[in-house]
Coordinates of C-alpha atoms in Angstrom, one line a residue:
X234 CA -140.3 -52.2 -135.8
X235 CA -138.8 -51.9 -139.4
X236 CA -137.8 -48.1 -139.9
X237 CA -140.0 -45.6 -141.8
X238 CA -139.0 -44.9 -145.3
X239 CA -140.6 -41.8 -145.8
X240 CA -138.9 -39.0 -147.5
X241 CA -137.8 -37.0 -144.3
X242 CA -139.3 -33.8 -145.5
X243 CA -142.9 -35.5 -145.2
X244 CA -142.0 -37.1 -141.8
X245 CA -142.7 -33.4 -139.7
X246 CA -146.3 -33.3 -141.2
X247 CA -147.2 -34.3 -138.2
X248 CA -145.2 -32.2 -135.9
X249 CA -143.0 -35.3 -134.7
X250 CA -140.0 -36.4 -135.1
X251 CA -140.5 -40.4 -134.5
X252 CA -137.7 -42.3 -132.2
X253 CA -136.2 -44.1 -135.5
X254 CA -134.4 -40.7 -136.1
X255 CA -133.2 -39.9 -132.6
X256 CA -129.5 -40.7 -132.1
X257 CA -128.9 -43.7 -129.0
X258 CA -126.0 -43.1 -127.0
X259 CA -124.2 -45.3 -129.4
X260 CA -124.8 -43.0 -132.1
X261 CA -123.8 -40.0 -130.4
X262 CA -120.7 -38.3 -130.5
X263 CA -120.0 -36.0 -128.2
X264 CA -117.7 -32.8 -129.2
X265 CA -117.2 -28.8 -128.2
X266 CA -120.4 -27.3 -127.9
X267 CA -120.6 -25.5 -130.3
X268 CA -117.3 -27.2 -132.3
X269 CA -114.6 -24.5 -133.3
X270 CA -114.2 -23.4 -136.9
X271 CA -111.3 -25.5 -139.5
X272 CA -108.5 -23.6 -139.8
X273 CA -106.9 -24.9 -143.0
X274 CA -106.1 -22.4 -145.4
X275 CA -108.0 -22.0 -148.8
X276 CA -106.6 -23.1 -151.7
X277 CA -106.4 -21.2 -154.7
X278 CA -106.8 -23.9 -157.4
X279 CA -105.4 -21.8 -160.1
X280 CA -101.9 -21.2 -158.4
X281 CA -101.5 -25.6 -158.1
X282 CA -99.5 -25.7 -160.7
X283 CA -97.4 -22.4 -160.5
X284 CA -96.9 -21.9 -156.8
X285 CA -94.9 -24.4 -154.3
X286 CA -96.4 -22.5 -151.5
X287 CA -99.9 -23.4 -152.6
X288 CA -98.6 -27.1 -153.0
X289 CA -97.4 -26.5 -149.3
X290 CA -100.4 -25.8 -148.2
X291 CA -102.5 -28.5 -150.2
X292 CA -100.0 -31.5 -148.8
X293 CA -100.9 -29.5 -144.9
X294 CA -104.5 -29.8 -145.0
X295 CA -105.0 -33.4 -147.0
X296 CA -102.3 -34.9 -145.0
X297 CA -103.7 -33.5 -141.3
X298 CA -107.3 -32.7 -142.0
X299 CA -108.1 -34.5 -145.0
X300 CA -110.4 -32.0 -145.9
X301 CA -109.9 -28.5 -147.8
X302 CA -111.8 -25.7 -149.5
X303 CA -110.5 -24.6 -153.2
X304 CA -111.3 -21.3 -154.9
X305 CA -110.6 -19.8 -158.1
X306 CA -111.2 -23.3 -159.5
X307 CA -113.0 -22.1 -162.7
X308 CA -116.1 -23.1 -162.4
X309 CA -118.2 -19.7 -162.8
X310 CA -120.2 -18.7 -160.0
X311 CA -123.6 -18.5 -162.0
X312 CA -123.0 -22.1 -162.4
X313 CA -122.5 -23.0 -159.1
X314 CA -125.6 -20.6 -158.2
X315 CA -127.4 -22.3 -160.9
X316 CA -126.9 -26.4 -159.8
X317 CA -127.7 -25.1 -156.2
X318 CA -131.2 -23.5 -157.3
X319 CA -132.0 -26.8 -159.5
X320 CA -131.0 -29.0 -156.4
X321 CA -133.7 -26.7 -154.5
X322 CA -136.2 -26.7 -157.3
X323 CA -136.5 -30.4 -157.6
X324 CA -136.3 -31.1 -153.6
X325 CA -139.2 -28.7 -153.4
X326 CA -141.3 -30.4 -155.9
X327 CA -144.9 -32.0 -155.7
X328 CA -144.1 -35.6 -153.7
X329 CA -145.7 -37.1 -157.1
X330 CA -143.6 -35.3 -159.1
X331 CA -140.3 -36.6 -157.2
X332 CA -141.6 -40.0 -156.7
X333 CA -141.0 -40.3 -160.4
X334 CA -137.4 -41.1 -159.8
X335 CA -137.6 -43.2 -156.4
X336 CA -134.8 -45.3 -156.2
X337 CA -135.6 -49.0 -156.8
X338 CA -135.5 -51.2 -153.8
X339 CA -132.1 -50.9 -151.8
X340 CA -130.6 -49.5 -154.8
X341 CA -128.5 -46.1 -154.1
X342 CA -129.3 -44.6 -157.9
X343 CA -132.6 -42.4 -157.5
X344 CA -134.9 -40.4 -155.4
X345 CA -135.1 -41.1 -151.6
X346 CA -132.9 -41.8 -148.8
X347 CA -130.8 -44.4 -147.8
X348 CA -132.4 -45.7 -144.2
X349 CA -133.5 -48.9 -145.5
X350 CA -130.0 -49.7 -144.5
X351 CA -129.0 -47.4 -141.5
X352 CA -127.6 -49.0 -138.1
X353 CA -129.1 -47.4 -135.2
X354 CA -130.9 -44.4 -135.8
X355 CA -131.8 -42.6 -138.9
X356 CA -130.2 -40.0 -141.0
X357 CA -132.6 -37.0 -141.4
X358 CA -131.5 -36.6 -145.0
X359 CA -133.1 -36.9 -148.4
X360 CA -130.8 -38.0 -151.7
X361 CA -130.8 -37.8 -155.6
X362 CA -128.4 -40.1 -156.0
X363 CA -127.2 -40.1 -159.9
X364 CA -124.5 -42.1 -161.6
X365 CA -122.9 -39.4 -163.6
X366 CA -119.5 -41.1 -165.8
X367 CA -119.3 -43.4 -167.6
X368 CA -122.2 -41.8 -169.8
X369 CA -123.4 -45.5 -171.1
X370 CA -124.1 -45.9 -167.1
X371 CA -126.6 -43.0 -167.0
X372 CA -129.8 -44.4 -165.8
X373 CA -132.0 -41.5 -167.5
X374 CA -135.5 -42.7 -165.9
X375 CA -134.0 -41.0 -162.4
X376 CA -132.9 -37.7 -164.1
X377 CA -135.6 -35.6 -163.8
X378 CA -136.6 -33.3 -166.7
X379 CA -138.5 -30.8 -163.8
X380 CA -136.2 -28.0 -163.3
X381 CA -135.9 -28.4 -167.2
X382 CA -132.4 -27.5 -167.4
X383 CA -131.4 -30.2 -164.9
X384 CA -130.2 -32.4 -167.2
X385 CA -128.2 -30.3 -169.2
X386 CA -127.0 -28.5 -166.0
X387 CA -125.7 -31.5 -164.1
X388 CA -123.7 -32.7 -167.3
X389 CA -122.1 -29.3 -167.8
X390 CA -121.1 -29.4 -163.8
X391 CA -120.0 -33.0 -163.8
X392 CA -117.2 -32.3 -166.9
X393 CA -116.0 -29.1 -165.0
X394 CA -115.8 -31.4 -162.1
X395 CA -114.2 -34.1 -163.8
X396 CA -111.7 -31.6 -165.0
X397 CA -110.7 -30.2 -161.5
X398 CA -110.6 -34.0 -160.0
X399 CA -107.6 -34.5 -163.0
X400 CA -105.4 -31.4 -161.7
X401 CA -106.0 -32.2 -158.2
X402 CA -104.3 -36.0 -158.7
X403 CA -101.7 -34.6 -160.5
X404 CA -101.2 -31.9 -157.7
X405 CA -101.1 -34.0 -154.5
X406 CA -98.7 -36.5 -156.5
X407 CA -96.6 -33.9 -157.5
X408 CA -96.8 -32.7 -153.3
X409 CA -95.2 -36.2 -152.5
X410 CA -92.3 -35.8 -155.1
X411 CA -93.4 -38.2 -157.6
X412 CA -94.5 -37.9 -161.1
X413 CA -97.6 -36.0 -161.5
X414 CA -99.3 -38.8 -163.6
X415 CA -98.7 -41.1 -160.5
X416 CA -102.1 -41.1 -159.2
X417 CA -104.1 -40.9 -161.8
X418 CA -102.2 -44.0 -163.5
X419 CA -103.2 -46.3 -160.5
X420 CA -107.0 -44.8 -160.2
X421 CA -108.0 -43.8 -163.3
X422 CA -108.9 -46.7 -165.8
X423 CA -110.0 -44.3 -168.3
X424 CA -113.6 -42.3 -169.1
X425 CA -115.3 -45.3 -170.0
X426 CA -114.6 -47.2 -166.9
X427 CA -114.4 -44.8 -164.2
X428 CA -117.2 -43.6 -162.2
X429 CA -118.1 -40.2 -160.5
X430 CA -121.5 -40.1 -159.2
X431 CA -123.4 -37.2 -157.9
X432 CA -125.3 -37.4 -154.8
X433 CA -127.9 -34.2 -154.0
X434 CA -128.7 -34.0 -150.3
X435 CA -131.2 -32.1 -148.5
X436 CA -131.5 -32.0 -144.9
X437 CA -135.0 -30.6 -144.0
X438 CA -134.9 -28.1 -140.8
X439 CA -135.5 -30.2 -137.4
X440 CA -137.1 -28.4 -134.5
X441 CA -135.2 -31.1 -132.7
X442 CA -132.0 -30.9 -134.3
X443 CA -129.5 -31.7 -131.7
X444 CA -131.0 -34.8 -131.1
X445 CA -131.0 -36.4 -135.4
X446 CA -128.1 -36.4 -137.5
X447 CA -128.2 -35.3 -141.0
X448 CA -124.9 -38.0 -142.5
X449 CA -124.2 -40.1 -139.8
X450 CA -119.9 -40.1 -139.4
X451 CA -118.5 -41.8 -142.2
X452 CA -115.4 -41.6 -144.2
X453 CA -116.4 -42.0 -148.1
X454 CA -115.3 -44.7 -149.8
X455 CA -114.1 -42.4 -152.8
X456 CA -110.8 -41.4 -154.3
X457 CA -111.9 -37.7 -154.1
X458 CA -115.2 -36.2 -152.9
X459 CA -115.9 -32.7 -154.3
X460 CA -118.6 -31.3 -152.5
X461 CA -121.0 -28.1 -153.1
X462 CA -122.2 -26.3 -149.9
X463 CA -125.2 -24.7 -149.1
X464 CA -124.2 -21.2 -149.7
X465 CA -125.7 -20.0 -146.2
X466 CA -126.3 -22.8 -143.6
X467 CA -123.8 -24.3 -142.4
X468 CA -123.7 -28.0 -141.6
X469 CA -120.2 -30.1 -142.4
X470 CA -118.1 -31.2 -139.2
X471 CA -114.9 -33.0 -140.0
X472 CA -113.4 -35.2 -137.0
X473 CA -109.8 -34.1 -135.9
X474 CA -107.7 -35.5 -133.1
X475 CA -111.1 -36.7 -131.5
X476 CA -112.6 -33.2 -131.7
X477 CA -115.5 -32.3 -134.1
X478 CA -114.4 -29.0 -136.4
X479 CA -117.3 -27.0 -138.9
X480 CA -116.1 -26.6 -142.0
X481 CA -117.0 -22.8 -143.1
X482 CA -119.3 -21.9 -145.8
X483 CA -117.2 -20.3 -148.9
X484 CA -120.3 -19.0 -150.8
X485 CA -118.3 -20.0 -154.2
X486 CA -115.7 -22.6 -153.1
X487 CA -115.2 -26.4 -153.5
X488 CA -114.9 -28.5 -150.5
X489 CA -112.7 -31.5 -151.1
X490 CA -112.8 -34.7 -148.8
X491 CA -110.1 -37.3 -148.9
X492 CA -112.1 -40.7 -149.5
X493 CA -110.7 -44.1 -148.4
X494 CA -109.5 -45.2 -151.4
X495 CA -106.9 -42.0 -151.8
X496 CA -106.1 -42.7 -148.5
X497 CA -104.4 -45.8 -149.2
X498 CA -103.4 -44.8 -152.5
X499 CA -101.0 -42.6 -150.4
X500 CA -100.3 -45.9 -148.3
X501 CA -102.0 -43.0 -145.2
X502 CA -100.0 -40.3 -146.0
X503 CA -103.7 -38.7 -147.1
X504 CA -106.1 -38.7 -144.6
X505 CA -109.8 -40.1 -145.5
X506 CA -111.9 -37.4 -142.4
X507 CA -114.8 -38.8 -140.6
X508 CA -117.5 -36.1 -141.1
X509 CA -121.0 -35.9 -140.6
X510 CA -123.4 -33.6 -141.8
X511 CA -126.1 -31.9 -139.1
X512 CA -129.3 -30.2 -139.0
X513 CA -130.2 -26.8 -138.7
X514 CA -133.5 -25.6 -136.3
X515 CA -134.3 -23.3 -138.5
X516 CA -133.3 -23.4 -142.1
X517 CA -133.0 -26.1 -144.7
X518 CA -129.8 -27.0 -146.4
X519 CA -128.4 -28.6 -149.5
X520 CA -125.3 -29.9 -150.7
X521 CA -124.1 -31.7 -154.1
X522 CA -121.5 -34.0 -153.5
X523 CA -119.3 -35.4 -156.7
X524 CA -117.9 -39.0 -156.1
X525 CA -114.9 -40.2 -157.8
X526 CA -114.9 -44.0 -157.8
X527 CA -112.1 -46.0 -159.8
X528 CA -113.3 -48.7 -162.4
X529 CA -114.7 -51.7 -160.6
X530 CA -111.8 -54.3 -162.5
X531 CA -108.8 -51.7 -161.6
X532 CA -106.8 -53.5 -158.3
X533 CA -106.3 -50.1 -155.8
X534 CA -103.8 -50.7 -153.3
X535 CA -100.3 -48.1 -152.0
X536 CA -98.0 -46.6 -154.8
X537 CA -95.0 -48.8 -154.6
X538 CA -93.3 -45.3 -154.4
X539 CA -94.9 -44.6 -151.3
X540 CA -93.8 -47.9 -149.3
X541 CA -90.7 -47.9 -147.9
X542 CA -88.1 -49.9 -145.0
X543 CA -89.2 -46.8 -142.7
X544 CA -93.3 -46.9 -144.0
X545 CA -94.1 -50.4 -145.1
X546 CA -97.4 -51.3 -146.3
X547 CA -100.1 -50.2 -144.6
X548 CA -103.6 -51.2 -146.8
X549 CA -104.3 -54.5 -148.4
X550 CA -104.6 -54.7 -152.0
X551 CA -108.4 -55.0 -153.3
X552 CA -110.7 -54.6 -156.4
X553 CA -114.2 -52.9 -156.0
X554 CA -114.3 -51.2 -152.9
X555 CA -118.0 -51.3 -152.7
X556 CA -118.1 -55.0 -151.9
X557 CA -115.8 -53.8 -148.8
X558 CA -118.4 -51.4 -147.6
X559 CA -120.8 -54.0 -147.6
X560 CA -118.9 -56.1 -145.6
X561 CA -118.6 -53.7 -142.6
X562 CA -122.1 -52.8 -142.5
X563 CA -122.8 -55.6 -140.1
X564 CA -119.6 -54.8 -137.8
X565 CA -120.3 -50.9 -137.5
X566 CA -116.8 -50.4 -138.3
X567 CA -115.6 -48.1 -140.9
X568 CA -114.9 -50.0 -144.1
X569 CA -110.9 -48.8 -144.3
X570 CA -110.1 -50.9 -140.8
X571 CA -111.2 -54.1 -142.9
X572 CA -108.3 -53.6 -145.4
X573 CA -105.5 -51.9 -142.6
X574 CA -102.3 -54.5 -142.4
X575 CA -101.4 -54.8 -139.0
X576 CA -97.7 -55.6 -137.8

């Protein structure tokens, strides 16, 4: 049976959660019941490039967890408050009103979710999925003008973002001992040919929540993710040593995630998390997640730095990670064990 592409939060109209959306055993991972809390430390963003300590602790928690909250990153709260109350405005819109922006077939820019091309079970998630830089990318038609300040809102979040994703290369260069510019030489094309996307998720409340998964585990196939919590329910769980770990709400931090193509950047110094997002019984929950995404043309592959007699190479060398992702749909694997060197 081909799998219902409903927005989820019209699917419990009628009180039932259909079988596409319950995990199989394959699907499942099993983990501490309820998984223990992350114990990284929180960053203070401002200190990066004043305190070695703070470096210290950066190089810890992206080299073991891959995953770490950020505060005192300058973005003001009343902003962050603000893009969280637009992400709830538009999800709670009139279904007429937010079908104005449905994504166009299997395209990910848009309105919708992304099920049409799930393995297995379904992710109980809805998306606004938005290509943010280069600005000549915009596709405007799926940026809605209902909250009225969206528009103005996102593009005011997406430079402060842009801003915070420069520091942070130059930081976790500078936390390996090589020039701070090292990173962002290799990923960074420049504005007009980089992309950072934002994806809006909301993950409707489940009466049957331990049995769907909001984000099935994945690693992203980013250079940086800089996610926005819900600033109540929690709902991010990183994988660590084969153990699931929550990730804490911060009410006004940044959650950074390690994606795949940082990973071998670092030639796996980094760590790219596989994390998964779940569902609450009781309360809804949103997240914005920024997605830095080197220019298509630019060849990614380990800082010749960071390859040694002791650490050879450990990644291939590619152009346009997407076109890997696509290739491991099929296999189920995740898309960094297609370009792994093995000795």
């Amino acid at each position: 049976m081909a799998p219902t592409l409903l927005p989820v939060q019209e699917i419990l109209q009628g009180g039932v959660v259909p079988k596409d959306y319950l995990q199989t055993k394959e699907d499942y991972q099993f983990g501490d019941v309820p998984p223990a809390l992350m114990d990284t430390p929180t960053i203070d963003f401002s200190l990066l490039s004043s305190s070695p300590n703070e470096l210290t602790n950066l190089y810890s928690a992206l080299s073991s967890w891959g995953c770490v909250q950020i505060v005192n990153h300058g973005i003001p709260e009343s902003v962050l408050d603000e893009v969280r109350e637009m992400s709830k405005q538009f999800f709670k819109l009139p279904m007429e009103e937010k079908q104005k922006y449905s994504s166009k077939g299997n395209e990910l820019e848009g309105y919708g979710n992304t099920n049409a091309i799930q393995q297995g079970s379904l992710n109980w998630n809805d998306k606004l999925h938005l290509h943010v830089y280069p600005q000549q990318k915009r596709q405007l038609q799926f940026w809605p003008q209902n909250p009225h300040h969206f528009r103005t809102s996102l593009d005011e979040y997406s430079k402060k973002n842009h801003m915070i994703l420069e520091l942070l290369l130059k930081s976790m260069a500078c936390t390996l001992n090589l020039k701070e510019e090292s990173f962002i030489e290799l990923l960074w094309e420049n504005e007009k040919e980089d992309n950072l996307h934002a994806r809006f998720n909301y993950y409707p409340r489940c009466p049957m929540s331990d049995n769907v998964v909001g984000l099935k585990p994945h690693g992203d196939g980013t250079v940086l993710t800089i996610l926005l919590q819900d600033q109540h329910v929690e709902g991010l769980q990183v994988l660590k040593d084969d153990r699931w770990f929550r990730v804490p709400v911060i009410p006004h931090a940044l959650t950074i995630l390690v994606g795949d193509q940082m990973e071998v950047a670092s030639n796996g110094i980094f760590k790219s998390p596989t994390h998964k997002a779940v569902v609450n019984p009781k309360f809804d929950r949103f997240s914005l997640a920024m997605l830095f995404i080197p220019s298509l043309v630019k060849e990614i592959g380990p800082l010749n730095a960071l390859i040694t007699e002791d650490k050879p190479q450990l990644y291939k060398r590619f152009k346009d990670y997407g076109q890997v992702y696509t290739q491991s749909i099929p296999s189920g694997k995740r898309p960094i064990d297609l370009v792994k060197i093995t000795y």
